[in-house]
Coordinates of C-alpha atoms and ligand atoms in Angstrom, one line a residue:
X199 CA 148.9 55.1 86.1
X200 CA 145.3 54.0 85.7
X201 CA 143.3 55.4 83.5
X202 CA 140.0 56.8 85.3
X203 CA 136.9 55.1 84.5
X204 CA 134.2 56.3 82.5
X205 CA 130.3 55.6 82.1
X206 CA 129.2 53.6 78.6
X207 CA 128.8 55.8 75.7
X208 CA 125.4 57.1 75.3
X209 CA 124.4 56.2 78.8
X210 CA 124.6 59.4 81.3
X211 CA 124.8 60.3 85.2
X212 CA 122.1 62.6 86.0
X213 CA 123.9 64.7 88.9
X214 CA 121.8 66.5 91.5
X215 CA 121.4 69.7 89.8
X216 CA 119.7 67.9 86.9
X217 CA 118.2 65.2 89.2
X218 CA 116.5 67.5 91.4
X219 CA 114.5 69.0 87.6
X220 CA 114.0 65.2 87.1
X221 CA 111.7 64.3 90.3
X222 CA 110.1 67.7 90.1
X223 CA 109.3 66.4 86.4
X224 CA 108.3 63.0 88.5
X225 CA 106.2 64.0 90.8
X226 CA 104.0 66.6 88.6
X227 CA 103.8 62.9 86.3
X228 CA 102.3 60.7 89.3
X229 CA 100.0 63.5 90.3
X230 CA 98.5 63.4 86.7
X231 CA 98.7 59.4 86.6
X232 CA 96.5 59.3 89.4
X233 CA 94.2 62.1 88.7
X234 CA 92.9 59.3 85.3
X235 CA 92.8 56.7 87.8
X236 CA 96.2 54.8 86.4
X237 CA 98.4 52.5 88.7
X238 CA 101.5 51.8 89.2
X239 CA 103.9 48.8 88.1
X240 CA 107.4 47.8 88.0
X241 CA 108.6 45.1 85.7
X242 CA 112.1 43.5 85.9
X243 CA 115.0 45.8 83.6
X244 CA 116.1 42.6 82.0
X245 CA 113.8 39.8 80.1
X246 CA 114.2 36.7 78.5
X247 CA 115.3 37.6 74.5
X248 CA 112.0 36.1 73.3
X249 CA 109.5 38.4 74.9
X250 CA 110.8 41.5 72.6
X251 CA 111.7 39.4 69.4
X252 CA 107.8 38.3 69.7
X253 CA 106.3 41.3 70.8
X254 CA 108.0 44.1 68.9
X255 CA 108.5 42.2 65.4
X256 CA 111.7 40.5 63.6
X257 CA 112.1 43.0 61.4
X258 CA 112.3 46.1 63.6
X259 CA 114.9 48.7 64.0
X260 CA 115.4 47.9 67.7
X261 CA 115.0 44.2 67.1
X262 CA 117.3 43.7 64.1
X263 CA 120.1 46.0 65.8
X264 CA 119.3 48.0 69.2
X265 CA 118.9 45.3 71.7
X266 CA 121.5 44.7 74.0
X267 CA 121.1 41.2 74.1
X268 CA 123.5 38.6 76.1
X269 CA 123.8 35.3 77.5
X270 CA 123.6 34.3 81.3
X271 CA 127.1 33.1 82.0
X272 CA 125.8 30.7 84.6
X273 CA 122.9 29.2 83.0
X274 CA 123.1 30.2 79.1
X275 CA 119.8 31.9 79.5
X276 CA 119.2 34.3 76.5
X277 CA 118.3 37.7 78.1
X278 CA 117.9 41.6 77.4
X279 CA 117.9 44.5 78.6
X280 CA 114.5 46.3 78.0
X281 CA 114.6 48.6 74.5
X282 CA 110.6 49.3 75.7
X283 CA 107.9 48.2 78.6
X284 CA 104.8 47.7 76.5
X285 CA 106.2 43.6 76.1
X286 CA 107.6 43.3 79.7
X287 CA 104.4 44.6 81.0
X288 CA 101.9 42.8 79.0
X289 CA 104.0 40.0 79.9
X290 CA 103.5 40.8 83.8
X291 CA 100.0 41.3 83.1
X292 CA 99.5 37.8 81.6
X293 CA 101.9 36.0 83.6
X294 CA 99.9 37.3 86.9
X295 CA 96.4 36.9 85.6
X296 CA 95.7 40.9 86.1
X297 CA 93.1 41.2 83.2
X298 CA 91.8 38.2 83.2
X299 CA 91.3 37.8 86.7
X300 CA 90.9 41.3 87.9
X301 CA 89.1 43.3 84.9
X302 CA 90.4 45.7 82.8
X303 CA 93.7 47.8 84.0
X304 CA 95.0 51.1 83.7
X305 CA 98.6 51.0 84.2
X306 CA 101.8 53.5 84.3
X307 CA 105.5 52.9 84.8
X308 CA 108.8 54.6 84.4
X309 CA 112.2 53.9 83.9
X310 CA 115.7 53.5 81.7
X311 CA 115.2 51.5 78.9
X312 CA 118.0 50.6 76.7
X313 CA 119.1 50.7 72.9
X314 CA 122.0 50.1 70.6
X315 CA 121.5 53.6 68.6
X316 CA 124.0 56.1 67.8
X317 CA 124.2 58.9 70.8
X318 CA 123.1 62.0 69.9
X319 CA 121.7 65.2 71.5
X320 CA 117.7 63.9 72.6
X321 CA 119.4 60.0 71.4
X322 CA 120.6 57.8 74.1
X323 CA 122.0 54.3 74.9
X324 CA 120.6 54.4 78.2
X325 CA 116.8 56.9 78.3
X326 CA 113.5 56.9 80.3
X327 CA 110.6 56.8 79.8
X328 CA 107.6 57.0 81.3
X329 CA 104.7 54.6 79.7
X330 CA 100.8 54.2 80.1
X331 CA 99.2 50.9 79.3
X332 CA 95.6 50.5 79.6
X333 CA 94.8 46.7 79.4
X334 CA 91.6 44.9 78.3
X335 CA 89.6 48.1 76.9
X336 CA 88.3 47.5 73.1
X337 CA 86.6 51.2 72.6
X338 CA 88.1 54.2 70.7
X339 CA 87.3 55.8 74.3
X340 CA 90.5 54.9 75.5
X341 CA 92.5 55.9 72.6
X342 CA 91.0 59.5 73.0
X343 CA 91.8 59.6 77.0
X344 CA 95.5 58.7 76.0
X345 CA 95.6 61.7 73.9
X346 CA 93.7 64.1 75.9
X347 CA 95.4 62.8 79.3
X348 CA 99.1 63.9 77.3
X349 CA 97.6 67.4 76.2
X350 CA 96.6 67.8 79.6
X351 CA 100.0 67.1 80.8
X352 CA 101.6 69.5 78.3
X353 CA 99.3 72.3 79.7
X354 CA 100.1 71.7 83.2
X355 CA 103.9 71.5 82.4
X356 CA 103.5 74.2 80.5
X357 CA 104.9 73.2 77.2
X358 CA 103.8 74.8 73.9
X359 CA 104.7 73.7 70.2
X360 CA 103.9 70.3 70.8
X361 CA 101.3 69.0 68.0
X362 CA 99.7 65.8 67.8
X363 CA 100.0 63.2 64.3
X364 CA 97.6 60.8 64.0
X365 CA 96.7 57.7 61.8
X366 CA 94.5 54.6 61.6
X367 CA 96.9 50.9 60.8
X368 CA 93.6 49.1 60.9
X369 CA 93.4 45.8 61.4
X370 CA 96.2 43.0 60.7
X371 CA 93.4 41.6 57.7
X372 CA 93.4 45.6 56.5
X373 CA 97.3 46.2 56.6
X374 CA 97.3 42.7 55.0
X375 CA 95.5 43.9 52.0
X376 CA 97.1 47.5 51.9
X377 CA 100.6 45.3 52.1
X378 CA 100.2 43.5 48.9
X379 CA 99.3 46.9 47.4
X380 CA 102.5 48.4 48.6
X381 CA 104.6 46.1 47.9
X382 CA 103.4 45.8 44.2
X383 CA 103.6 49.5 43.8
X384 CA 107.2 49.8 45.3
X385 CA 108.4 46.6 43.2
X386 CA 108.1 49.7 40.4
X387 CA 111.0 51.6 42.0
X388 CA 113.0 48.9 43.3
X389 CA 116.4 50.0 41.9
X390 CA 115.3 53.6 43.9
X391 CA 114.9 52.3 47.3
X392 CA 118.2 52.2 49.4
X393 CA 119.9 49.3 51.2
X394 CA 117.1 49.3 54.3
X395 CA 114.1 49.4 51.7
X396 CA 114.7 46.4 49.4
X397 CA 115.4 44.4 52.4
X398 CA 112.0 45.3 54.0
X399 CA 110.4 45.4 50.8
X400 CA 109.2 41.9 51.3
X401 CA 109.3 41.6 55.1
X402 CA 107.8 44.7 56.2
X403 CA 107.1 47.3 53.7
X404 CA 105.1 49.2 56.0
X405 CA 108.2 50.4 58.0
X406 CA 109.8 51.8 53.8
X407 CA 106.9 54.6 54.4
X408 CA 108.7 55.7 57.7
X409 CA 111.9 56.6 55.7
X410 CA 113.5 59.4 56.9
X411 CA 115.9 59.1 53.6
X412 CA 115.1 62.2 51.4
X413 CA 115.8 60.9 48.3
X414 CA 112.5 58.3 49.1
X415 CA 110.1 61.0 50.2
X416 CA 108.6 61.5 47.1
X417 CA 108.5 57.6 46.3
X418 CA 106.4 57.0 49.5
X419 CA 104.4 59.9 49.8
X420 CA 102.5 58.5 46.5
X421 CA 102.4 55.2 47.6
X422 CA 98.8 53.4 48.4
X423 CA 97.6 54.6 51.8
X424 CA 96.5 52.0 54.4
X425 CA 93.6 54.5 54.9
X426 CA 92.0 53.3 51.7
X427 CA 92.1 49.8 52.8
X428 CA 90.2 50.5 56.3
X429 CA 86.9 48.5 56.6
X430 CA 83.7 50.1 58.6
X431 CA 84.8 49.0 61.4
X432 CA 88.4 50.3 62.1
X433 CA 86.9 53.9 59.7
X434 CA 84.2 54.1 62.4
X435 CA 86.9 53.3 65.2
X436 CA 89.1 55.9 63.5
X437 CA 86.0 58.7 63.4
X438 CA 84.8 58.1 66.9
X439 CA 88.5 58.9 68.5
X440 CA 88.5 61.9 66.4
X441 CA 85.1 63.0 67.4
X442 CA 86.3 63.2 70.9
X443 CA 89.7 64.9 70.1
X444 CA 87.1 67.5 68.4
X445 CA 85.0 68.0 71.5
X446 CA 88.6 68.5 73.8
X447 CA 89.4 70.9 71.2
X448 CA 92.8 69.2 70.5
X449 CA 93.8 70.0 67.0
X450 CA 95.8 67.2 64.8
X451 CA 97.1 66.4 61.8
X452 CA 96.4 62.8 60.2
X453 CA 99.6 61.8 59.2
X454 CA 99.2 58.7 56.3
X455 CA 102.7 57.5 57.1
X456 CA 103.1 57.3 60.7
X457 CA 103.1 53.7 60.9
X458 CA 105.4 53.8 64.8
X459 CA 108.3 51.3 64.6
X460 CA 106.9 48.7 66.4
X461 CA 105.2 45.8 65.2
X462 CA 102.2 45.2 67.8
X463 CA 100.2 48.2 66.6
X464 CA 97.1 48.0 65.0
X465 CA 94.2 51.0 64.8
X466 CA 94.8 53.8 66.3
X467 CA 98.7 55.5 66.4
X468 CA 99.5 58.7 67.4
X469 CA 102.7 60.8 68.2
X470 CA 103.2 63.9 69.6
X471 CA 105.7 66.1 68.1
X472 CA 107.8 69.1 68.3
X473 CA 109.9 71.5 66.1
X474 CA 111.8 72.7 69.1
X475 CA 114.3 69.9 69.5
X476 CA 115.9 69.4 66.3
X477 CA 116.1 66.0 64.7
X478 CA 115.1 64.1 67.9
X479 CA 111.6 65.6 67.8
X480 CA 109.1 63.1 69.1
X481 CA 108.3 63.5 72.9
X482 CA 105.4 60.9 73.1
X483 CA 103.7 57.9 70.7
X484 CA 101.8 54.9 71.3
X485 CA 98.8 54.0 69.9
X486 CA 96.4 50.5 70.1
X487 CA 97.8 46.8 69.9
X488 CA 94.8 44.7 70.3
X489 CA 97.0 41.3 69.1
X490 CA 100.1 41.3 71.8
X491 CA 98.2 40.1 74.8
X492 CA 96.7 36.6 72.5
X493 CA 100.6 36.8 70.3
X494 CA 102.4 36.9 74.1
X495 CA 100.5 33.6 74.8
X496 CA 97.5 35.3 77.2
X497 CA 93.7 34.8 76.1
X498 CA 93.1 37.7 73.9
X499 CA 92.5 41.4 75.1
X500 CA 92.3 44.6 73.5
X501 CA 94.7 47.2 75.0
X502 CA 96.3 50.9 74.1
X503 CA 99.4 52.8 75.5
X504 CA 102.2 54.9 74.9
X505 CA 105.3 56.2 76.0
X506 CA 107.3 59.3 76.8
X507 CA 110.7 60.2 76.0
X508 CA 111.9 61.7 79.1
X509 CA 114.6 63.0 78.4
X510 CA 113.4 64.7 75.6
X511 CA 110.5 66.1 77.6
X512 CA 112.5 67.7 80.0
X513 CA 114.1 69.3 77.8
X514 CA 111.0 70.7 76.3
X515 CA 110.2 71.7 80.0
X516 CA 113.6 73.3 81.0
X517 CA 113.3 75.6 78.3
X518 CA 109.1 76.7 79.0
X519 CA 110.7 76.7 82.9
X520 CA 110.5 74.2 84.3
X521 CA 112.8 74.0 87.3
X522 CA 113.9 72.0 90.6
X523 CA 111.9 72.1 93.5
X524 CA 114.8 72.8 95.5
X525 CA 114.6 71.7 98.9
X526 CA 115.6 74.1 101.3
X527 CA 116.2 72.7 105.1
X528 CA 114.3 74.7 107.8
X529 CA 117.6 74.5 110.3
X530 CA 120.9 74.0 109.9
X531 CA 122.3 72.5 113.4
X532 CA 125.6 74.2 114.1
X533 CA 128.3 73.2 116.8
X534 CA 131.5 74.0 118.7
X535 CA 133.1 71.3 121.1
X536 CA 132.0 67.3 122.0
X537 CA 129.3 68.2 124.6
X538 CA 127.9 70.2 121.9
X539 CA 128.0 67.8 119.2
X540 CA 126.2 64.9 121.3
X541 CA 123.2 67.8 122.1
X542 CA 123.2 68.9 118.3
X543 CA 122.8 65.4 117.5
X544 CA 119.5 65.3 119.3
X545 CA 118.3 68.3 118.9
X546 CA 118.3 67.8 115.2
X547 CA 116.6 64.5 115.0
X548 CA 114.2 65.7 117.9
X549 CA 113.0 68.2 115.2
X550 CA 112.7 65.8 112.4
X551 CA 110.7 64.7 114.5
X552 CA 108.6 67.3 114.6
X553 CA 108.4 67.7 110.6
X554 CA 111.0 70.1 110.0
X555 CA 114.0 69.4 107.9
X556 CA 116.9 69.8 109.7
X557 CA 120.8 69.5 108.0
X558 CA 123.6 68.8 111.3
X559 CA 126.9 70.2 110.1
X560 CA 129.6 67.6 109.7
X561 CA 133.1 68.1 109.3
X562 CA 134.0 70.2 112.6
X563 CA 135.0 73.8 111.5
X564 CA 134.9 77.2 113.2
X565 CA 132.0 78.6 114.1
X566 CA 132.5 81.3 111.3
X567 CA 133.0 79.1 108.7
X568 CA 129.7 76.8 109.8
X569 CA 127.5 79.6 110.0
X570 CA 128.7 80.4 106.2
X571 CA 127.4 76.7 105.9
X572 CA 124.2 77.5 107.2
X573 CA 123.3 81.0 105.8
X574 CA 124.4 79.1 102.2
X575 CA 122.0 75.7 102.9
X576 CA 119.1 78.7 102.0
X577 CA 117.6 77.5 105.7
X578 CA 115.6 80.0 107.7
X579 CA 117.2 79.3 111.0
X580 CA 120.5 78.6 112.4
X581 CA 120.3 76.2 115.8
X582 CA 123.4 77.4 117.4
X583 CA 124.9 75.1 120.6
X584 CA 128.4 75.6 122.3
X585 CA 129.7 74.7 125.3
X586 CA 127.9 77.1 127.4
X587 CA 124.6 76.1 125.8
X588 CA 126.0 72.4 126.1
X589 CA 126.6 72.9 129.7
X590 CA 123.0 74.3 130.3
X591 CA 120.9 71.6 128.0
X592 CA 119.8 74.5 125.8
X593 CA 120.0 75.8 122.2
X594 CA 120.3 78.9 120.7
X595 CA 118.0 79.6 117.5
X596 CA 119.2 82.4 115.4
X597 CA 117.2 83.4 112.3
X598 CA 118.7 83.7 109.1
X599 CA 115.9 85.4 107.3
X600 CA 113.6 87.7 107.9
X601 CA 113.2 89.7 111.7
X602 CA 113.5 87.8 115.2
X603 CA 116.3 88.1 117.9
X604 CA 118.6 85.3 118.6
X605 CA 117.2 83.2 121.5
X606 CA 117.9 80.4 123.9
X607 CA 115.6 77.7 125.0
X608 CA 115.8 74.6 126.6
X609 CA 116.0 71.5 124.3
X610 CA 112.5 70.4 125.1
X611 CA 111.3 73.3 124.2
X612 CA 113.0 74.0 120.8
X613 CA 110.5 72.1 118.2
X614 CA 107.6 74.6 119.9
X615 CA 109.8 77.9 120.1
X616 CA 110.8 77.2 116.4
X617 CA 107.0 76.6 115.3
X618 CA 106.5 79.5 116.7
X619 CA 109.3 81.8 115.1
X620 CA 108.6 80.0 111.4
X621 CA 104.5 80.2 111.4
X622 CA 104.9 84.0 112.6
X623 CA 107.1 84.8 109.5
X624 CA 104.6 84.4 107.0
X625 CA 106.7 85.1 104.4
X626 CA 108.8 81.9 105.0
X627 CA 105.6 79.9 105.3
X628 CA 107.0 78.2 101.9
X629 CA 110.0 76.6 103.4
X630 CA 108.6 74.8 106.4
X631 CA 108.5 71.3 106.4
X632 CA 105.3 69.3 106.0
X633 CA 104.6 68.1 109.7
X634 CA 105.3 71.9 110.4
X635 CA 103.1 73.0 108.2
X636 CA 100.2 70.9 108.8
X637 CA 100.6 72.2 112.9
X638 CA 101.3 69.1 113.9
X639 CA 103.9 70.4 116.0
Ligands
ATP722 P1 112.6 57.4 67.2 O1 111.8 57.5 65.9 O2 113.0 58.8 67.7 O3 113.7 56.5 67.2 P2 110.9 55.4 68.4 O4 109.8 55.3 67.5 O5 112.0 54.4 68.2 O6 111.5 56.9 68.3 P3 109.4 54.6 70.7 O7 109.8 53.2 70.7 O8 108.0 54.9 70.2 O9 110.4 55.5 69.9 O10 109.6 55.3 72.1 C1 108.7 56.3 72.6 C2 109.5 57.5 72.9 O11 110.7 57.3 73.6 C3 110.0 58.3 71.7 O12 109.0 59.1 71.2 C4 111.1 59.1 72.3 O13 110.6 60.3 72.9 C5 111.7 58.2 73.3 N1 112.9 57.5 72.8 C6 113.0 56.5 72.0 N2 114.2 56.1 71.7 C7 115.0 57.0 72.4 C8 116.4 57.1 72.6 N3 117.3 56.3 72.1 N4 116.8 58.2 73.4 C9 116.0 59.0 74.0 N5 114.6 58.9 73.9 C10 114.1 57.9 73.1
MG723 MG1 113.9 54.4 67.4

């Protein structure tokens, strides 16, 4: 016997229970996306190997060993799939003349993205997220709308424990001159640091303050601070975001040793974080990376973004609850005998027509056992046809829920009848369908 297949490890189906949360969750997104002017863009899933080697740094978790990386069988192409979409989408940006040729951009996409990391609860192979790029802006203005566009989102979803860490990387001359400092002050413990840290300690000591290895903490937390290193410029940078966060009444902590994982930032870097989901407790981070466009190859353009962790998110939401929108069909169409079932046929579409949402019962079935259909699809009416309604080009409309007699009317006449029935039942205004609701019926 063959053994029944399964999906990849760390890579999950999201069934429609779950998937109905998930485009509640996405369309409560694209409302506040376009409320801060942002647009949409899809980029491709898979990208030459380069882009993300280049844009997110050698020596890089996700580059040194969470890429799914392969070769084209056909044409030896090195590709990968996405870990991120900040490279992919500067890369559309540049490759399509958008800043250069159109001004500066405010951008937003979603989708799976995909790393080599060990699965674990808020930790998968295959997660979404949901990014904002703005491309082309140089002033800490845009940093502070980042931050107060995600608390805004929080509020509107509802979420509480969700605090915001901030720090300053400077500039790539600043970290330069903080990295010689480091790495002289770590050379001191260089029999302390464990496998990961002696290997960055000369390719990217940065990323050793980002330890999560306890037996480090109290090595890095006395290291030199890049903060010391700022010049007036990225301090006054730095101050100005802060200022703004102060006037929007967002509180934050400046956190000296969130440096992000990724190599392209520089300036500002923020994360938002909560205690709520364990280990895995970073919902959001982004922050400014003023180099990638001119290191991708484009002519050189500030920019700032980040990124959300939907699946951690939604978690967060479920348990503040958030729920499905559940759509609920206005009719259920239900039918005894051939004759019947040609009429049902247009009688349903007739309505979509007309805006509602109609479900047709398939399957064949007593009447009984179809009206159990109906009176469990959570619609308001029942369109009843047999063969005597058949015979006479009419329908019967029985309502589920709430008062009103069963009726018969012609087939012409249904979409009015059944405006009439739902808008008199106030109480069922919610579950009409949009064409119904804006009387365009
Ligand atoms: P972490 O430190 O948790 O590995 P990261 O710094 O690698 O996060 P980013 O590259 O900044 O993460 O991605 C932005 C957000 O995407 C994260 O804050 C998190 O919410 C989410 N995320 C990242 N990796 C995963 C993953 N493997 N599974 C689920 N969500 C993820
Ligand atoms: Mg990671």
């Amino acid at each position: 016997m063959s053994q029944t297949l399964q999906a990849v490890r760390g890579m999950n189906d999201i069934l429609p229970d779950e998937a109905e949360i998930w485009e509640h969750f996405e369309d409560i997104v694209r409302d506040w996306l376009r409320s801060y002017g942002y647009r949409p863009i899809r980029m491709p899933i898979v990208e030459p190997t380069p882009l993300f080697r280049r844009a997110i740094g050698e020596v890089t978790d996700i580059v040194e060993k969470e890429m799914y990386s392969f070769e084209d069988a056909l044409n030896g192409e090195h590709l990968t799939l996405r870990p991120e979409g900040t490279a992919s989408c500067v890369r559309a940006a540049i490759q399509h003349n958008l800043v250069a040729g159109h001004g500066p951009q405010r951008l937003y996409y979603q989708g799976p993205m995909f790393r080599h990391e060990r699965p674990q609860k808020g930790r998968y192979r295959q997660f979404h997220q949901i990014g904002v790029e703005a491309l082309g802006f140089a002033g800490p203005d845009i940093d502070a709308e980042h931050i107060l566009m995600c608390a805004r989102l929080w509020d509107v979803l509802g979420l509480e424990d969700v605090s915001l860490e901030l720090n300053s990387l400077g500039s790539a001359e600043e970290r330069a001159a903080h990295r010689a400092a480091l790495i002289a002050y770590l050379e001191q413990y260089r029999d302390s640091l464990d496998e990961d840290g002696r290997r960055r300690l000369y390719t990217n000591p940065l990323r050793i303050l980002d330890t999560k290895n306890p037996d480090l903490q109290d090595i890095v937390e006395a290291a030199p601070r890049l903060s010391d290193h700022l010049g007036d410029e990225s301090r006054a940078h730095f101050e100005a975001v802060q200022v703004f966060l102060k006037d929007a009444g967002i509180p934050f902590r400046i956190n000296h040793r969130l440096v992000r994982g990724l190599d392209y930032y520089n300036r500002t870097v923020f994360e938002w974080v909560t205690t709520r989901l364990g280990a895995q407790g970073t919902v959001c981070a982004g922050g400014r990376y003023d180099g990638l466009v001119a290191q991708l190859g484009g002519k050189p353009q500030p920019a700032a973004g980040f990124a959300m962790g939907v699946e951690r998110l939604l978690a967060l939401w479920r348990e503040s609850g958030g729920e499905a929108d559940r759509a609920v069909p206005d009719v259920y169409v239900v039918h005894l005998g051939d004759a019947a079932q040609r009429l049902a046929f247009r009688a349903a579409e007739s309505l979509r027509e007309h805006g509602f949402d109609a479900v047709l019962h398939c399957g064949g079935g007593s009447f009984k056992s179809q009206m159990k259909k109906a009176d469990g699809s959570g619609a308001a009416v029942a369109l009843v046809i047999g063969e005597d309604e058949a015979a006479a080009g009419e329908v019967g409309i029985k309502p589920l829920r709430g008062p009103g007699a069963q009726q018969r009317v012609a087939l012409e006449a249904l979409p009015e009848a059944l405006a009439m029935l739902m808008f008199s039942e106030e109480d069922d205004e919610d579950e009409l369908g949009e064409g119904a609701r804006d009387g365009s019926v």
